[in-house]
Amino acid sequence: MITGSIIRIKETGIYGVVANKVNEDKVEIYIVAFDAPYSYDEKYNIEMTLSVFEQTVYLDICNKDTIEPDNLVTIGEVDKFYLEKISRLEILSKVENYYDLFHADKDRDFIPKVSSVSYGGRVYDEKEMRSLVDSSLDFWLTAGRYNKQFEQEYANFLGVRYALLTNSGSSANLLAFSALSSPKLKDRQIKPGDEVITVAAGFPTTVTPIVQNGAIPVFIDVDLGTYNILVDRIEAAITPKTKAIMIAHTMGNPFEIDQVIEIASKYNLWVVEDNCDALGSTFKGQLTGTFGHIGTSSFYPPHHMTMGEGGAVYTNNALLKSILESFRDWGRDCWCPSGCDNTCNKRFGWELGSLPFGYDHKYTYSHIGYNLRVTEMQAAIGVEQLKKVPSFTQARRHNFSRLLEGLKDLEEFFILPRATRDSDPSWFGFILTLRDGVKFTKNEIVAYLEAHRIQTRMLFAGNLTRQPAFQHVNYRVSGGLTNTDKIMHDTFLVGVYPGLTVEKVDYMIETIRRFVLEKK
């Protein structure tokens, strides 16, 4: 009697399927039901058509019994298709149980000064773990069914035509800018020596793709409080060499994108929105990342959803989509997904470059590209994380509002963060800048918070032009970077991510207040 044997219990006439042999005296079986369960849950139930029965039967993998072998009669075997489904459900139910035992309550108890209050981190439940293991059982590994599902659902969520997964947000930025260097864009192609409007107060990989493609970043200062580009300085920075604007929605706070788009349209400039810190943010009711020609996202753990690593690049432009896909997938000209051939129906009918006619289109390359693809396991996690983005966004806004309310009477000490007009940010963090003349330094308050187990971060690079990596980079500054330098010296942030409880948020408020009032 082997696993998957269909049996009848002699004494009762009940039918079952052998789950496994416990020992010589006991066999574990699933009970077969002839009526659909009152509450049918696909996580535990499977609907089967088996040749030994004249009707559809149902199996609940949680409905098991242990029977003596002598009381069983074998009447058939479950075919491999259903046996695989049964085995898979069994494994996934155990994964769910594992989550409940070892992951569900790991951050339950908070002890001030002992427990860490992180600025960001993973928020997940058993669904992500089930999805991850489910993908691993397929052992497809590279992009497959989950990748396709996520790309479609992410595009639908954002309200764009195309979304492509990649291995990080930084790679998404690299793809976004590299796509603009494609010869397929003809007179709008960005070439070495062309200029790109951006800011120095931010994360380096918003800017490094500009440098890596031989273009020249033109840095403009930012506003203190919103930490976004001073839009009224953009036009003065534009020259005949200017081809694009590439900036981020800082800390999830949208920049004044209506004005940016208006300027870009006036001068025929590309707009790349680095949306890595802003998933779920809106400007005039529209999700950020969807206004410009290309948007990017990051799924690194502190961000608004996670795959561990991972990112996405998205657009409404069909030509840009094909170019982005080419750069992501080795620079190839072919658009067949993994495991598929001849989507174009003329795989051996092309003549491109100086290749001979009929050279295999799967090995024809139209760009100097990369391999920046994501794994199927990452995409599987993303499918479940994406469902949580609305609740994550709500939690970030709630935590931000609680911090702002708790610290609003400290405005004589700090420039408090404020939302851009017409926006509803999904905040990445709660950012504070020391006012001139206060009796403490950024380093002192950061050290105090860290000593009390409250994790802090800077506004990323502070001022990129001061970073070692940019000492020999060809860039231009338009109008000075006074506020950017102040951010480098006087700005830090604490977290608002969904894993923070009210108790932790209140502890941050109390600790910041205690430090400031002691220094007053």
Short mmCIF file of N, CA and C in Angstrom, two decimals, residues 43-99:
data_model
loop_
_atom_site.label_atom_id
_atom_site.label_comp_id
_atom_site.label_asym_id
_atom_site.label_seq_id
_atom_site.Cartn_x
_atom_site.Cartn_y
_atom_site.Cartn_z
N LYS A 43 -6.70 26.39 0.00
CA LYS A 43 -5.44 26.14 0.71
C LYS A 43 -5.38 24.73 1.25
N TYR A 44 -6.57 24.13 1.50
CA TYR A 44 -6.61 22.81 2.14
C TYR A 44 -7.40 21.77 1.36
N ASN A 45 -8.22 22.20 0.42
CA ASN A 45 -9.11 21.28 -0.29
C ASN A 45 -8.72 21.12 -1.75
N ILE A 46 -9.00 19.95 -2.28
CA ILE A 46 -8.75 19.69 -3.69
C ILE A 46 -9.94 18.94 -4.27
N GLU A 47 -10.37 19.40 -5.44
CA GLU A 47 -11.47 18.78 -6.17
C GLU A 47 -10.89 17.83 -7.20
N MET A 48 -11.34 16.55 -7.20
CA MET A 48 -10.70 15.55 -8.05
C MET A 48 -11.74 14.76 -8.85
N THR A 49 -11.31 14.36 -10.05
CA THR A 49 -12.08 13.42 -10.87
C THR A 49 -11.23 12.16 -11.01
N LEU A 50 -11.68 11.08 -10.38
CA LEU A 50 -10.91 9.83 -10.36
C LEU A 50 -11.73 8.72 -11.01
N SER A 51 -11.06 7.84 -11.74
CA SER A 51 -11.74 6.82 -12.54
C SER A 51 -12.54 5.84 -11.69
N VAL A 52 -12.16 5.62 -10.46
CA VAL A 52 -12.86 4.63 -9.62
C VAL A 52 -14.17 5.17 -9.07
N PHE A 53 -14.38 6.49 -9.19
CA PHE A 53 -15.63 7.09 -8.73
C PHE A 53 -16.40 7.64 -9.93
N GLU A 54 -17.69 7.60 -9.85
CA GLU A 54 -18.52 8.08 -10.95
C GLU A 54 -18.90 9.55 -10.78
N GLN A 55 -18.32 10.22 -9.82
CA GLN A 55 -18.63 11.62 -9.56
C GLN A 55 -17.38 12.33 -9.05
N THR A 56 -17.45 13.65 -9.02
CA THR A 56 -16.35 14.45 -8.47
C THR A 56 -16.27 14.21 -6.97
N VAL A 57 -15.04 14.07 -6.47
CA VAL A 57 -14.84 13.90 -5.02
C VAL A 57 -13.94 15.01 -4.51
N TYR A 58 -13.89 15.13 -3.19
CA TYR A 58 -13.16 16.22 -2.55
C TYR A 58 -12.26 15.67 -1.45
N LEU A 59 -11.10 16.31 -1.33
CA LEU A 59 -10.15 15.89 -0.32
C LEU A 59 -9.73 17.10 0.49
N ASP A 60 -9.87 17.01 1.79
CA ASP A 60 -9.40 18.05 2.71
C ASP A 60 -8.15 17.50 3.38
N ILE A 61 -7.00 18.12 3.11
CA ILE A 61 -5.75 17.55 3.63
C ILE A 61 -5.65 17.65 5.14
N CYS A 62 -6.56 18.44 5.75
CA CYS A 62 -6.57 18.51 7.22
C CYS A 62 -7.46 17.41 7.82
N ASN A 63 -8.23 16.75 6.96
CA ASN A 63 -9.15 15.70 7.42
C ASN A 63 -8.47 14.34 7.25
N LYS A 64 -7.74 13.93 8.29
CA LYS A 64 -6.96 12.70 8.24
C LYS A 64 -7.41 11.74 9.33
N ASP A 65 -7.06 10.48 9.11
CA ASP A 65 -7.30 9.47 10.14
C ASP A 65 -6.18 8.44 10.05
N THR A 66 -5.93 7.75 11.14
CA THR A 66 -4.92 6.68 11.16
C THR A 66 -5.63 5.35 11.33
N ILE A 67 -5.39 4.46 10.39
CA ILE A 67 -6.14 3.19 10.29
C ILE A 67 -5.16 2.01 10.26
N GLU A 68 -5.60 0.88 10.79
CA GLU A 68 -4.80 -0.35 10.68
C GLU A 68 -4.89 -0.88 9.25
N PRO A 69 -3.76 -1.29 8.66
CA PRO A 69 -3.75 -1.74 7.26
C PRO A 69 -4.72 -2.88 6.96
N ASP A 70 -4.93 -3.76 7.95
CA ASP A 70 -5.81 -4.90 7.72
C ASP A 70 -7.26 -4.49 7.49
N ASN A 71 -7.58 -3.26 7.90
CA ASN A 71 -8.96 -2.78 7.74
C ASN A 71 -9.15 -1.97 6.47
N LEU A 72 -8.18 -2.04 5.53
CA LEU A 72 -8.23 -1.25 4.31
C LEU A 72 -8.23 -2.14 3.08
N VAL A 73 -8.97 -1.72 2.08
CA VAL A 73 -8.98 -2.42 0.79
C VAL A 73 -8.56 -1.42 -0.29
N THR A 74 -7.51 -1.73 -1.06
CA THR A 74 -7.06 -0.86 -2.14
C THR A 74 -7.96 -1.04 -3.35
N ILE A 75 -8.48 0.07 -3.87
CA ILE A 75 -9.38 -0.02 -5.02
C ILE A 75 -8.86 0.76 -6.23
N GLY A 76 -7.72 1.42 -6.10
CA GLY A 76 -7.17 2.17 -7.23
C GLY A 76 -6.02 3.06 -6.80
N GLU A 77 -5.58 3.85 -7.74
CA GLU A 77 -4.47 4.78 -7.48
C GLU A 77 -4.87 6.17 -7.97
N VAL A 78 -4.44 7.17 -7.21
CA VAL A 78 -4.61 8.56 -7.65
C VAL A 78 -3.59 8.83 -8.74
N ASP A 79 -4.02 9.46 -9.85
CA ASP A 79 -3.05 9.71 -10.91
C ASP A 79 -2.06 10.80 -10.47
N LYS A 80 -0.95 10.89 -11.20
CA LYS A 80 0.17 11.72 -10.78
C LYS A 80 -0.20 13.20 -10.66
N PHE A 81 -1.08 13.66 -11.53
CA PHE A 81 -1.50 15.07 -11.50
C PHE A 81 -2.11 15.43 -10.15
N TYR A 82 -3.06 14.62 -9.70
CA TYR A 82 -3.72 14.92 -8.42
C TYR A 82 -2.80 14.62 -7.24
N LEU A 83 -1.97 13.60 -7.37
CA LEU A 83 -1.05 13.28 -6.28
C LEU A 83 -0.08 14.43 -6.03
N GLU A 84 0.37 15.05 -7.13
CA GLU A 84 1.26 16.21 -6.97
C GLU A 84 0.54 17.36 -6.26
N LYS A 85 -0.72 17.59 -6.63
CA LYS A 85 -1.48 18.67 -6.00
C LYS A 85 -1.71 18.39 -4.51
N ILE A 86 -2.00 17.14 -4.19
CA ILE A 86 -2.19 16.76 -2.79
C ILE A 86 -0.90 16.97 -2.00
N SER A 87 0.21 16.50 -2.56
CA SER A 87 1.50 16.63 -1.88
C SER A 87 1.87 18.09 -1.69
N ARG A 88 1.56 18.91 -2.71
CA ARG A 88 1.88 20.34 -2.63
C ARG A 88 1.07 21.01 -1.52
N LEU A 89 -0.22 20.71 -1.48
CA LEU A 89 -1.06 21.30 -0.43
C LEU A 89 -0.59 20.88 0.96
N GLU A 90 -0.17 19.65 1.08
CA GLU A 90 0.34 19.15 2.37
C GLU A 90 1.56 19.95 2.81
N ILE A 91 2.47 20.16 1.88
CA ILE A 91 3.68 20.93 2.19
C ILE A 91 3.33 22.36 2.57
N LEU A 92 2.46 22.99 1.79
CA LEU A 92 2.12 24.39 2.03
C LEU A 92 1.37 24.58 3.34
N SER A 93 0.56 23.60 3.73
CA SER A 93 -0.12 23.70 5.03
C SER A 93 0.89 23.62 6.17
N LYS A 94 1.94 22.85 5.99
CA LYS A 94 2.98 22.76 7.01
C LYS A 94 3.78 24.07 7.09
N VAL A 95 3.98 24.71 5.93
CA VAL A 95 4.64 26.01 5.91
C VAL A 95 3.82 27.02 6.70
N GLU A 96 2.52 26.99 6.50
CA GLU A 96 1.63 27.90 7.24
C GLU A 96 1.73 27.64 8.74
N ASN A 97 1.78 26.38 9.11
CA ASN A 97 1.92 26.02 10.52
C ASN A 97 3.27 26.49 11.07
N TYR A 98 4.31 26.36 10.25
CA TYR A 98 5.65 26.82 10.65
C TYR A 98 5.64 28.32 10.93
N TYR A 99 4.97 29.07 10.04
CA TYR A 99 4.87 30.52 10.26
C TYR A 99 4.21 30.81 11.61
#
